[in-house]
């Protein structure tokens, strides 16, 4: 997985558009939710890609990096 800065900024500010965690930042969604999607299949398209990337970030302990990006790089 290779992410550039702009993709990370977008990922840090991306919110879940549906379901139990609607309107929550992807980083704030519990890892167990991503594990379930990993087993059942992530959605198609951009949301699925963002969720896969966030799952990789979470399982590698990189959530503090995303929180720093949220704080330091406001989305315009």
mmCIF file of C-alpha atoms in Angstrom, residues 24-59:
data_model
loop_
_atom_site.group_PDB
_atom_site.id
_atom_site.type_symbol
_atom_site.label_atom_id
_atom_site.label_comp_id
_atom_site.label_asym_id
_atom_site.label_seq_id
_atom_site.Cartn_x
_atom_site.Cartn_y
_atom_site.Cartn_z
ATOM 1 C CA UNK A 24 -18.084 9.158 11.764
ATOM 2 C CA UNK A 25 -14.518 9.480 10.543
ATOM 3 C CA UNK A 26 -13.183 6.179 9.250
ATOM 4 C CA UNK A 27 -10.375 6.325 11.810
ATOM 5 C CA UNK A 28 -12.961 6.431 14.623
ATOM 6 C CA UNK A 29 -14.690 3.228 13.524
ATOM 7 C CA UNK A 30 -13.657 0.144 15.533
ATOM 8 C CA UNK A 31 -11.217 -2.262 13.959
ATOM 9 C CA UNK A 32 -13.710 -5.108 14.400
ATOM 10 C CA UNK A 33 -15.991 -3.438 11.845
ATOM 11 C CA UNK A 34 -13.180 -3.519 9.283
ATOM 12 C CA UNK A 35 -12.398 -7.132 10.144
ATOM 13 C CA UNK A 36 -16.027 -8.006 9.386
ATOM 14 C CA UNK A 37 -15.819 -6.219 6.016
ATOM 15 C CA UNK A 38 -12.499 -7.930 5.304
ATOM 16 C CA UNK A 39 -14.261 -11.269 5.709
ATOM 17 C CA UNK A 40 -17.486 -10.343 3.871
ATOM 18 C CA UNK A 41 -16.052 -8.009 1.245
ATOM 19 C CA UNK A 42 -15.525 -4.282 1.194
ATOM 20 C CA UNK A 43 -17.892 -2.092 -0.832
ATOM 21 C CA UNK A 44 -16.972 -1.310 -4.422
ATOM 22 C CA UNK A 45 -15.405 1.979 -5.456
ATOM 23 C CA UNK A 46 -13.886 4.808 -3.473
ATOM 24 C CA UNK A 47 -15.467 3.920 -0.129
ATOM 25 C CA UNK A 48 -14.191 0.362 -0.307
ATOM 26 C CA UNK A 49 -10.695 1.561 -1.182
ATOM 27 C CA UNK A 50 -10.738 4.038 1.711
ATOM 28 C CA UNK A 51 -11.949 1.363 4.109
ATOM 29 C CA UNK A 52 -9.241 -1.074 2.972
ATOM 30 C CA UNK A 53 -6.596 1.593 3.461
ATOM 31 C CA UNK A 54 -7.917 2.474 6.920
ATOM 32 C CA UNK A 55 -7.999 -1.205 7.871
ATOM 33 C CA UNK A 56 -4.317 -1.509 6.908
ATOM 34 C CA UNK A 57 -3.526 1.632 8.911
ATOM 35 C CA UNK A 58 -5.363 0.307 11.966
ATOM 36 C CA UNK A 59 -3.804 -3.177 11.941
#
